[in-house]
C-alpha positions as semicolon CSV with decimal commas, in nm:
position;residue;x (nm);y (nm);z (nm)
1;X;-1,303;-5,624;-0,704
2;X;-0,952;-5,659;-0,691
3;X;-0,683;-5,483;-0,905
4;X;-0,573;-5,726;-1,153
5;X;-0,827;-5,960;-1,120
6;X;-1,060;-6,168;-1,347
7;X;-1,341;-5,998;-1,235
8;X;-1,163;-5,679;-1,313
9;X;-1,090;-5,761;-1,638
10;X;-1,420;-5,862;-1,697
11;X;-1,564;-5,520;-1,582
12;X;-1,332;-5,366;-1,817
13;X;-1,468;-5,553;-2,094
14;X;-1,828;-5,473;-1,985
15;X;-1,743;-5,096;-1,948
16;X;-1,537;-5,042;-2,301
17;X;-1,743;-5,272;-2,563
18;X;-1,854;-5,052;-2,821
19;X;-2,239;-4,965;-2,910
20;X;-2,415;-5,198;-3,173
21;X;-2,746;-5,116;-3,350
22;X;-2,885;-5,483;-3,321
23;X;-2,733;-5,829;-3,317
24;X;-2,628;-5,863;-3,675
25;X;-2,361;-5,631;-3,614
26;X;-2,218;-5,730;-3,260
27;X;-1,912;-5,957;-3,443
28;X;-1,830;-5,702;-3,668
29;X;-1,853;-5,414;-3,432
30;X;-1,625;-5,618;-3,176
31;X;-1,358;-5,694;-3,473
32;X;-1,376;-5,330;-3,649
33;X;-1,125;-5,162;-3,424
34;X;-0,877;-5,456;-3,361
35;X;-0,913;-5,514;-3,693
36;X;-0,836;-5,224;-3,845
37;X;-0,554;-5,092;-3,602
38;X;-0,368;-5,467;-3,676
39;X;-0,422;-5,377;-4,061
40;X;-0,296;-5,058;-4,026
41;X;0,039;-5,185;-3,865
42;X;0,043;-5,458;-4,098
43;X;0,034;-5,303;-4,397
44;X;0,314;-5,010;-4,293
45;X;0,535;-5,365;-4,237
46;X;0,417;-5,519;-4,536
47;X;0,738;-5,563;-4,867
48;X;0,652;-5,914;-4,990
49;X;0,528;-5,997;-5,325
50;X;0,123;-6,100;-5,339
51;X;0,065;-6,440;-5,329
52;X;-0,237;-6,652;-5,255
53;X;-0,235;-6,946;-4,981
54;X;-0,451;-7,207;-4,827
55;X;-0,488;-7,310;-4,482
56;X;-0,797;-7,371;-4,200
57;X;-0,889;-7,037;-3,994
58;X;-0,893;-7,114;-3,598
59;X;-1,045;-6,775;-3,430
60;X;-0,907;-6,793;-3,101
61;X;-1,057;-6,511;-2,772
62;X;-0,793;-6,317;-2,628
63;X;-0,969;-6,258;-2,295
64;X;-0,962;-5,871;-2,148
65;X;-0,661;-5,724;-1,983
66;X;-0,618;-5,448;-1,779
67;X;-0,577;-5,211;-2,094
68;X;-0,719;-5,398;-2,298
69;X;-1,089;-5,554;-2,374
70;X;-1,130;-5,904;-2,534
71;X;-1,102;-5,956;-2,882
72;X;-1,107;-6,194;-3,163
73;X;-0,787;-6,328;-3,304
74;X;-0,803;-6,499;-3,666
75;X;-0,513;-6,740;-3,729
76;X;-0,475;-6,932;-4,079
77;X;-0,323;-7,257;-4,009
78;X;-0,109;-7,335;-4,319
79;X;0,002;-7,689;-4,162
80;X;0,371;-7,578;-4,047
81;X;0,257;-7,245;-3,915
82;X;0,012;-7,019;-3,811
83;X;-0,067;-6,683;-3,942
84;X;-0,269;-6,407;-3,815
85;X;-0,491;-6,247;-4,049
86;X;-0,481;-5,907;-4,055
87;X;-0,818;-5,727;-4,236
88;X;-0,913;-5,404;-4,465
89;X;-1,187;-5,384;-4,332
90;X;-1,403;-5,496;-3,978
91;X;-1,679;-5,701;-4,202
92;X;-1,453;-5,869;-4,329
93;X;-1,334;-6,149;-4,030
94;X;-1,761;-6,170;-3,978
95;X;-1,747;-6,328;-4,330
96;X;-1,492;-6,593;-4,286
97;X;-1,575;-6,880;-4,098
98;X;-1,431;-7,086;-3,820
99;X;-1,280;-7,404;-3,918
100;X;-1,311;-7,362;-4,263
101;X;-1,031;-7,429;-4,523
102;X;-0,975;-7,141;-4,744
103;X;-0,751;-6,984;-5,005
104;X;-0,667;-6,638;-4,915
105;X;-0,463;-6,313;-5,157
106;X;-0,288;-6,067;-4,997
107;X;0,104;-6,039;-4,898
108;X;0,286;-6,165;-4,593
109;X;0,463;-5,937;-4,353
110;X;0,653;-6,113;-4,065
111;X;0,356;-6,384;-3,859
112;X;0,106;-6,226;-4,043
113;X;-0,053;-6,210;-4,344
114;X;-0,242;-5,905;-4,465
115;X;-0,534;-5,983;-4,668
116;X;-0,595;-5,754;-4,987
117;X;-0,884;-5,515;-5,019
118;X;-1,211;-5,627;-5,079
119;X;-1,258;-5,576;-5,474
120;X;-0,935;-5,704;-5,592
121;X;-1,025;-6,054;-5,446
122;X;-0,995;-6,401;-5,596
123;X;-1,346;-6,298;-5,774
124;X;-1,302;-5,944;-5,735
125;X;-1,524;-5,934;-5,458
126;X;-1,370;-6,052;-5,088
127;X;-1,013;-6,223;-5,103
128;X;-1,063;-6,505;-4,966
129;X;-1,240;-6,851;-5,127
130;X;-1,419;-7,100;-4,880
131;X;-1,294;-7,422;-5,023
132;X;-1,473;-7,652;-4,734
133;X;-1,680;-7,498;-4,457
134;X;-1,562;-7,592;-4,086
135;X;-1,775;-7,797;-3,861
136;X;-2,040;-7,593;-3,651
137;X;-2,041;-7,601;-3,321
138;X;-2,240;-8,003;-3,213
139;X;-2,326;-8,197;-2,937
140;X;-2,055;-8,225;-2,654
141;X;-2,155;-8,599;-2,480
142;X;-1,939;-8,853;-2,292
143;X;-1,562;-8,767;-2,186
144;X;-1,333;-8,490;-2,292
145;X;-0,961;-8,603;-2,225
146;X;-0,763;-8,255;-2,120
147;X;-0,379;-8,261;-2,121
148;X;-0,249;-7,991;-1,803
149;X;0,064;-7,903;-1,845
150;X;0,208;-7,642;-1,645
151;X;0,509;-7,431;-1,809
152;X;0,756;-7,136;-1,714
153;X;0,848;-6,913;-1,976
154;X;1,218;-6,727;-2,072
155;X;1,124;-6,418;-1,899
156;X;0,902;-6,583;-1,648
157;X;1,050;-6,891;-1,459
158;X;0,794;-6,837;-1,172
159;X;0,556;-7,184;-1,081
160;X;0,205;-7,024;-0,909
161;X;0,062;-7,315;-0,866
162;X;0,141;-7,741;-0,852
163;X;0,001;-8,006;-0,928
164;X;-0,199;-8,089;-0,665
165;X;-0,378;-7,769;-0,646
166;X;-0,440;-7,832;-1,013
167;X;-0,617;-8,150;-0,916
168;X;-0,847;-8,008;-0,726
169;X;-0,916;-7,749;-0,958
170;X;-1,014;-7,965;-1,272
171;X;-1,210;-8,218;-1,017
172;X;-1,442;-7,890;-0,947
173;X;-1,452;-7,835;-1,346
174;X;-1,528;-8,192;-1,395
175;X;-1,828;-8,171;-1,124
176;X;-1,954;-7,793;-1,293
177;X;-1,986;-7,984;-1,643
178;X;-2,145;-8,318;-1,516
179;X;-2,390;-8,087;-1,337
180;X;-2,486;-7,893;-1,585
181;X;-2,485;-8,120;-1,869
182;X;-2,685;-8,354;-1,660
183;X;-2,445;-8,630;-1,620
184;X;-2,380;-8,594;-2,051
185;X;-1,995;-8,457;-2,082
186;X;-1,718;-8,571;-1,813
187;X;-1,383;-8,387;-1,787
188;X;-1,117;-8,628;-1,764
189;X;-0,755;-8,485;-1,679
190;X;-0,376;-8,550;-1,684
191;X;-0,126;-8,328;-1,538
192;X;0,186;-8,302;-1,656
193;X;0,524;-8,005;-1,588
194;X;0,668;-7,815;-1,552
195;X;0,815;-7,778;-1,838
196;X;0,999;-7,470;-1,934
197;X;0,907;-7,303;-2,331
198;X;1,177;-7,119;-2,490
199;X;0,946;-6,862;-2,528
200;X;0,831;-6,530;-2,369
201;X;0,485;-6,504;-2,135
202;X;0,155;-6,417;-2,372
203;X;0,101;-6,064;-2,386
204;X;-0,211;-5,992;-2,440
205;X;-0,357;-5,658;-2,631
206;X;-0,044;-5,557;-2,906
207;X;-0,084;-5,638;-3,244
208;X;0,138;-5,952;-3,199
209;X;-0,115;-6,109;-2,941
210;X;-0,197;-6,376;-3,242
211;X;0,147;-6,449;-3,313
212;X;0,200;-6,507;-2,918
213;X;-0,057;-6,743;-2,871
214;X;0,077;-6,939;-3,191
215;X;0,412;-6,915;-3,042
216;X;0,349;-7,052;-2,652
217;X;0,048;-7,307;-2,834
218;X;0,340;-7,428;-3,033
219;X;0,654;-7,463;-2,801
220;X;0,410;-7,615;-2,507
221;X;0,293;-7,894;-2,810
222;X;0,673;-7,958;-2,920
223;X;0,813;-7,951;-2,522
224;X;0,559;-8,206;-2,431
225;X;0,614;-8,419;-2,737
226;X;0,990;-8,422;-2,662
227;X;0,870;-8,542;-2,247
228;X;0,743;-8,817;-2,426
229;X;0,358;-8,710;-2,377
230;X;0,113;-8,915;-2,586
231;X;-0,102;-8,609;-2,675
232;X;-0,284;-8,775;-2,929
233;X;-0,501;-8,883;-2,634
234;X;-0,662;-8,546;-2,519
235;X;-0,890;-8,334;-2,721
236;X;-0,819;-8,008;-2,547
237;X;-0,434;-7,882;-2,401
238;X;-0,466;-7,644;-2,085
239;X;-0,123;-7,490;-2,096
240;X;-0,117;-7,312;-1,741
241;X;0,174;-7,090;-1,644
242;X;0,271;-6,768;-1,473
243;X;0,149;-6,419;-1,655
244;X;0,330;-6,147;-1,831
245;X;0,445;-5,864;-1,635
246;X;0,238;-5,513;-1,691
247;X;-0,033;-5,391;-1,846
248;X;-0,076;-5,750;-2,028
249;X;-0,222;-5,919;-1,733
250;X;-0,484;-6,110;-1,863
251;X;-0,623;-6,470;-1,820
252;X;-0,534;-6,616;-2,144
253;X;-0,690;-6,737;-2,468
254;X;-0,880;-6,996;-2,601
255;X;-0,956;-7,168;-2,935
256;X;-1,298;-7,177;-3,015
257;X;-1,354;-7,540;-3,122
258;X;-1,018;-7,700;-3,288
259;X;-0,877;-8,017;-3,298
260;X;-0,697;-8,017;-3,041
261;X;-0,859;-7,716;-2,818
262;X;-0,602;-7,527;-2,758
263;X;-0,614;-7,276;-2,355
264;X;-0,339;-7,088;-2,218
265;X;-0,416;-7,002;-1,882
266;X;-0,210;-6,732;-1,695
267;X;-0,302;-6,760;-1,326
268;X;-0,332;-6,436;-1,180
269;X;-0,535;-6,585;-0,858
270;X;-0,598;-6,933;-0,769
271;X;-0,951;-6,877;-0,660
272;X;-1,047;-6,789;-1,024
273;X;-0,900;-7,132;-1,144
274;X;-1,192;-7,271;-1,167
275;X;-1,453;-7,076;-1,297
276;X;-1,171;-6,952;-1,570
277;X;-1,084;-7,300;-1,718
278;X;-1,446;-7,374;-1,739
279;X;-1,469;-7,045;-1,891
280;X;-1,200;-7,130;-2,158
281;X;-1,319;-7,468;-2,224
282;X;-1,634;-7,365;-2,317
283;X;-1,468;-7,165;-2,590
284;X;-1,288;-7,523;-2,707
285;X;-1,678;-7,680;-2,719
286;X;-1,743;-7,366;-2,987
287;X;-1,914;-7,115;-2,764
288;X;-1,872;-6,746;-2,749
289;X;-1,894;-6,480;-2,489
290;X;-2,253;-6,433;-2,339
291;X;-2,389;-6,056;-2,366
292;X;-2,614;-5,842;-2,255
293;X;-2,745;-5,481;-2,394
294;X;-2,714;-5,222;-2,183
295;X;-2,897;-4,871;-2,279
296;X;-2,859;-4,532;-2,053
297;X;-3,122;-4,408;-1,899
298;X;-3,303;-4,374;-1,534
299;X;-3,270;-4,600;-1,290
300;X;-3,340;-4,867;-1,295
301;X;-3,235;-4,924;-1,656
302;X;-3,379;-5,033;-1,935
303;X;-3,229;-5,240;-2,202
304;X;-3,509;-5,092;-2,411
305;X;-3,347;-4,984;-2,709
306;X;-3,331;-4,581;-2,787
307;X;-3,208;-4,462;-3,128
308;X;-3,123;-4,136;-3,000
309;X;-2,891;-4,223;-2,722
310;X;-2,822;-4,565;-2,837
311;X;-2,720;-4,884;-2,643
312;X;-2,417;-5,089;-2,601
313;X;-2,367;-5,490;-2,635
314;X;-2,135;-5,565;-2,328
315;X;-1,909;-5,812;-2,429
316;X;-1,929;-6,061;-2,091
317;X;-2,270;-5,852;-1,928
318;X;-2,423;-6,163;-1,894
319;X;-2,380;-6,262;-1,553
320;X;-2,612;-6,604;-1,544
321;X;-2,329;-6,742;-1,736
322;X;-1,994;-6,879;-1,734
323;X;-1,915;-6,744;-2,052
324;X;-2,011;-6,387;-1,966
325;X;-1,946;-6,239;-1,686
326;X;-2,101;-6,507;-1,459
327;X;-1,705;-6,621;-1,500
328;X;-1,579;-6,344;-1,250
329;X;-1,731;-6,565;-0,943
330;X;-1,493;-6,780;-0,768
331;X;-1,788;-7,052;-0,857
332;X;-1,896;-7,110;-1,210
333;X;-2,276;-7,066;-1,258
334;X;-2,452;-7,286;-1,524
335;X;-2,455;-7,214;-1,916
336;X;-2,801;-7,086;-2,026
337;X;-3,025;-7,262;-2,197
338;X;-2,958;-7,149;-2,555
339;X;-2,593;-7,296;-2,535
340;X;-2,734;-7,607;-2,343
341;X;-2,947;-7,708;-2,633
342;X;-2,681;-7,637;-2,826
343;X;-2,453;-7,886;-2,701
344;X;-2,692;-8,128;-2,676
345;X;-2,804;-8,108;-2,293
346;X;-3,134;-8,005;-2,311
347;X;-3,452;-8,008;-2,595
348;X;-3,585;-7,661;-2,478
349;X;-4,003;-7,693;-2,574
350;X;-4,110;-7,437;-2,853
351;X;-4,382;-7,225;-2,832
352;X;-4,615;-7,133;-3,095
353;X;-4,913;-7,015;-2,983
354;X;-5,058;-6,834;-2,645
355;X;-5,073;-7,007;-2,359
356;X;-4,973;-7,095;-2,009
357;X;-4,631;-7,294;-1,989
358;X;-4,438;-7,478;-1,713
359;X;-4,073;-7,478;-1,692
360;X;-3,852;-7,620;-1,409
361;X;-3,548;-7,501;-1,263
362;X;-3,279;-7,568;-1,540
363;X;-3,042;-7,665;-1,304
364;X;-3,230;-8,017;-1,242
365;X;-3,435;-8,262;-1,448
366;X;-3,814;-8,277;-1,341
367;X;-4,160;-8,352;-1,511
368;X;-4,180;-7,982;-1,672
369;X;-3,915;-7,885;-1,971
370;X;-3,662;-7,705;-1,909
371;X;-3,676;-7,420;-2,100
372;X;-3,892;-7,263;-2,359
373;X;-3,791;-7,073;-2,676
374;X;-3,984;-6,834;-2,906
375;X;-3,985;-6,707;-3,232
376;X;-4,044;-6,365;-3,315
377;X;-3,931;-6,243;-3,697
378;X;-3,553;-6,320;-3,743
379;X;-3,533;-6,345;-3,329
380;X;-3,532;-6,632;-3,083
381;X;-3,609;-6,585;-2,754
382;X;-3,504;-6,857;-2,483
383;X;-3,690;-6,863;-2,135
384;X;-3,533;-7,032;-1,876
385;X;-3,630;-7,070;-1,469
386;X;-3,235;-6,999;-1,236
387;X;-3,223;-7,122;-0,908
388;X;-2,975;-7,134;-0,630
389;X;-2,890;-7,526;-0,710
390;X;-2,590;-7,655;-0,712
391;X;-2,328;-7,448;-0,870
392;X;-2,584;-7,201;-0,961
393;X;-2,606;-7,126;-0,589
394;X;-2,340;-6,881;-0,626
395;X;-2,618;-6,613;-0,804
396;X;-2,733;-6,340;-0,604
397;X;-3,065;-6,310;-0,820
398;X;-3,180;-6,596;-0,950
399;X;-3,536;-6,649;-1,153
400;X;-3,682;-6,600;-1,471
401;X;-3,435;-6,507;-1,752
402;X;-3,503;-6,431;-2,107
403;X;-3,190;-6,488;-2,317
C-alpha cells in the first residue's frame, strides 16, 4: 500500500481504533479521546461569560490521516456560523443527535463552544435541550444533483486534477450507485472551478479540524455564489482541491446527512477518486463507517469475543463495503445489505423460525430475496450472498457474509 494513500489511511484507522466491550459503546468509545483532548484545550482557552444558544448539530467524519484516525466532528449551526462542540465528557456527543435543533449552556472560546458539565445542565442533568429531533437517515430514490467545484487554497494554489478527469470520475460514481441501488438513486453532476478560497487547505487531526471544515465549507459556498452558481439546485457540494502539506494528509470530510451535503475532497491519488467520493457521499445519504471486530488470538482469528484479552471494533474493517474499508480499492464494492434496506433498495426477508432459506447474489435482482435478517435479543443479524458482479468484482473473497 502506498505511503500516503487512502488505503493507508484506512489501515491506520483499522490498526489504532480503540477496544469496545459490545456495540452500545462503539460511538462513545470512538468520541471519548477526541472528545476529551478538544475539551481539554477548550476549556484552558475558554474567558467568556456562560450563555445558552440554539442551533441544529451537523456531525461531520473527518476521515484518517497519516497521524491521525477518523473521528467525529460535532458542529452547532447557529444560522451565521458554525461551532464545534467541544464535550466534558465522551458520552456525551452519543447523546445528542444529528440534525436536531437544540439549546445548548456552556461558554464560547474562539470557533468553539465548550459545553458545561453534565449536572449543571439546563435541568441539571446534560446541558443541552432537544427542542426538535433531526430527520433519521430515509430512503435515497430518484436523482441526487451534486455541485463539483474544484478550488485552490491560500497556501495551496496547486490544480491535481480538471475537469474532464472529474467527468469521468462522477460517471463511474453515477454507474456504482445505479448498480447497487438497482436502478433507484442516479448521481447527476455539474462541474464547476477553479475557484480560489481565501482560505488555508483542511488539516485534518488538530483540535481546529471542525473549525476548518466550517471554514473551506463556507468560503467554497460564498465563492461559488459570487460565480453566479445556482446552488440551490444540488443537494450535495463536492468541494475537490489539492491537500494540506504534512502529517494532515487525509481525504477529507463529509457531512452525514445535511441539507446541503456538504464533501471536501483532497485528492491525494486520482485512482482513489472514485471509490472516495462514493465513500463520502454515502456519509451525505446518513451512513456511517462499516466495522468489523477483531479479537487476538491464533490464526486464523476469531472475532469470538474474549473478556480477558478483549477485542477491538476497527473503525473501516469492513472490507465488503464502501464505507469501511472496502473504500481503499481503486473500485467501490457494493453497500451491504443492512444499509441497502436502509435506503430503501432492498426488503431483506425476516426470519423467525428454523428453516432452510434461499438468498441470491445481492448484487442482482432474481426470484430468491436478497438478503435475510435475524433477530436475536437486542441484535440483528443481516445475511447476505457477495459475488464477483459488477462492481463487486473487485473482492478477492466473495460469499456468505453475516453483517
Amino acid at each position: 500500500w502506498r505511503y500516503g494513500s487512502w488505503r493507508e489511511a484506512a489501515t491506520y484507522a483499522r490498526i489504532q481504533t480503540m477496544s469496545v466491550r459490545d456495540a452500545k459503546t462503539r460511538r462513545r468509545s470512538l468520541c471519548l479521546l477526541p472528545a476529551l483532548a478538544l475539551f481539554a484545550c477548550a476549556v484552558s482557552r475558554a474567558q467568556s461569560s456562560p450563555e445558552k444558544i440554539q442551533g441544529t448539530v451537523q456531525i461531520v467524519v473527518q476521515e484518517a490521516s497519516r497521524t491521525q484516525p477518523a473521528r467525529y466532528i460535532y458542529l452547532l449551526r447557529t444560522g451565521s456560523e458554525y461551532l464545534e462542540l467541544a464535550f466534558p465528557d465522551g458520552e456525551m456527543s452519543s447523546r445528542l443527535p444529528n440534525q436536531s435543533l437544540v439549546e445548548i449552556r456552556g461558554r464560547r472560546s474562539g470557533s468553539q463552544f465548550v459545553m458545561a458539565e453534565s449536572g449543571g445542565g439546563l435541568h441539571g442533568g446534560d446541558p443541552f435541550r432537544v427542542l426538535s429531533s433531526g430527520p433519521r437517515t430515509t430512503t435515497q430514490l430518484g436523482e441526487r444533483k451534486v455541485a463539483v467545484i474544484l478550488v485552490t487554497y491560500n497556501d495551496n494554489t496547486s490544480q491535481p486534477v480538471d475537469i474532464p478527469t472529474m467527468t469521468t470520475v462522477m460517471g463511474q460514481v453515477n454507474q456504482f450507485y445505479k448498480e447497487q441501488s438497482f436502478g433507484q438513486l442516479s448521481i447527476s453532476s455539474d462541474f464547476y472551478g477553479y475557484l480560489n478560497l481565501p482560505v488555508s487547505a483542511p488539516c485534518p487531526g488538530g483540535v481546529d479540524s471542525g473549525s476548518a471544515f466550517a471554514a473551506v465549507t463556507a468560503a467554497g459556498t460564498a465563492a461559488a455564489q459570487e460565480a453566479g452558481i445556482d446552488l440551490g439546485r444540488y443537494q450535495s457540494y463536492v468541494f475537490v482541491g489539492p491537500p494540506a502539506d504534512g502529517p494532515c494528509y487525509s481525504m477529507g470530510f463529509a457531512s452525514i446527512g445535511g441539507s446541503p451535503g456538504l464533501v471536501i475532497i483532497s485528492v491525494l491519488i486520482q485512482e482513489e477518486l472514485t471509490s472516495a467520493i462514493s465513500h463520502e457521499l454515502g456519509h451525505n445519504l446518513g451512513l456511517y463507517h462499516s466495522h468489523s471486530i477483531g479479537c487476538p488470538g491464533p490464526y486464523p482469528p476469531t472475532t469470538t469475543y474474549n473478556p480477558i484479552i478483549g477485542c477491538s471494533e476497527l473503525e473501516y474493517g469492513d472490507v465488503f463495503d464502501d464505507m469501511g474499508q472496502g473504500s481503499a480499492y481503486f473500485q467501490p464494492p457494493h453497500f451491504n445489505a443492512d444499509k441497502k434496506e436502509l435506503l430503501g433498495w432492498l426488503a431483506a426477508q425476516s426470519v423467525i423460525s428454523s428453516g432452510v432459506y434461499s438468498i441470491g447474489p445481492l448484487e442482482a435482482t432474481g426470484p430468491n430475496p436478497l438478503a435475510l435478517k435475524l433477530t436475536v435479543g437486542n441484535d440483528l443479524y443481516y445475511m447476505e450472498y457477495r459475488q464477483p458482479i459488477g462492481f463487486d468484482a473487485v473482492l478477492a473473497h466473495p460469499g456468505a457474509i453475516i453483517d
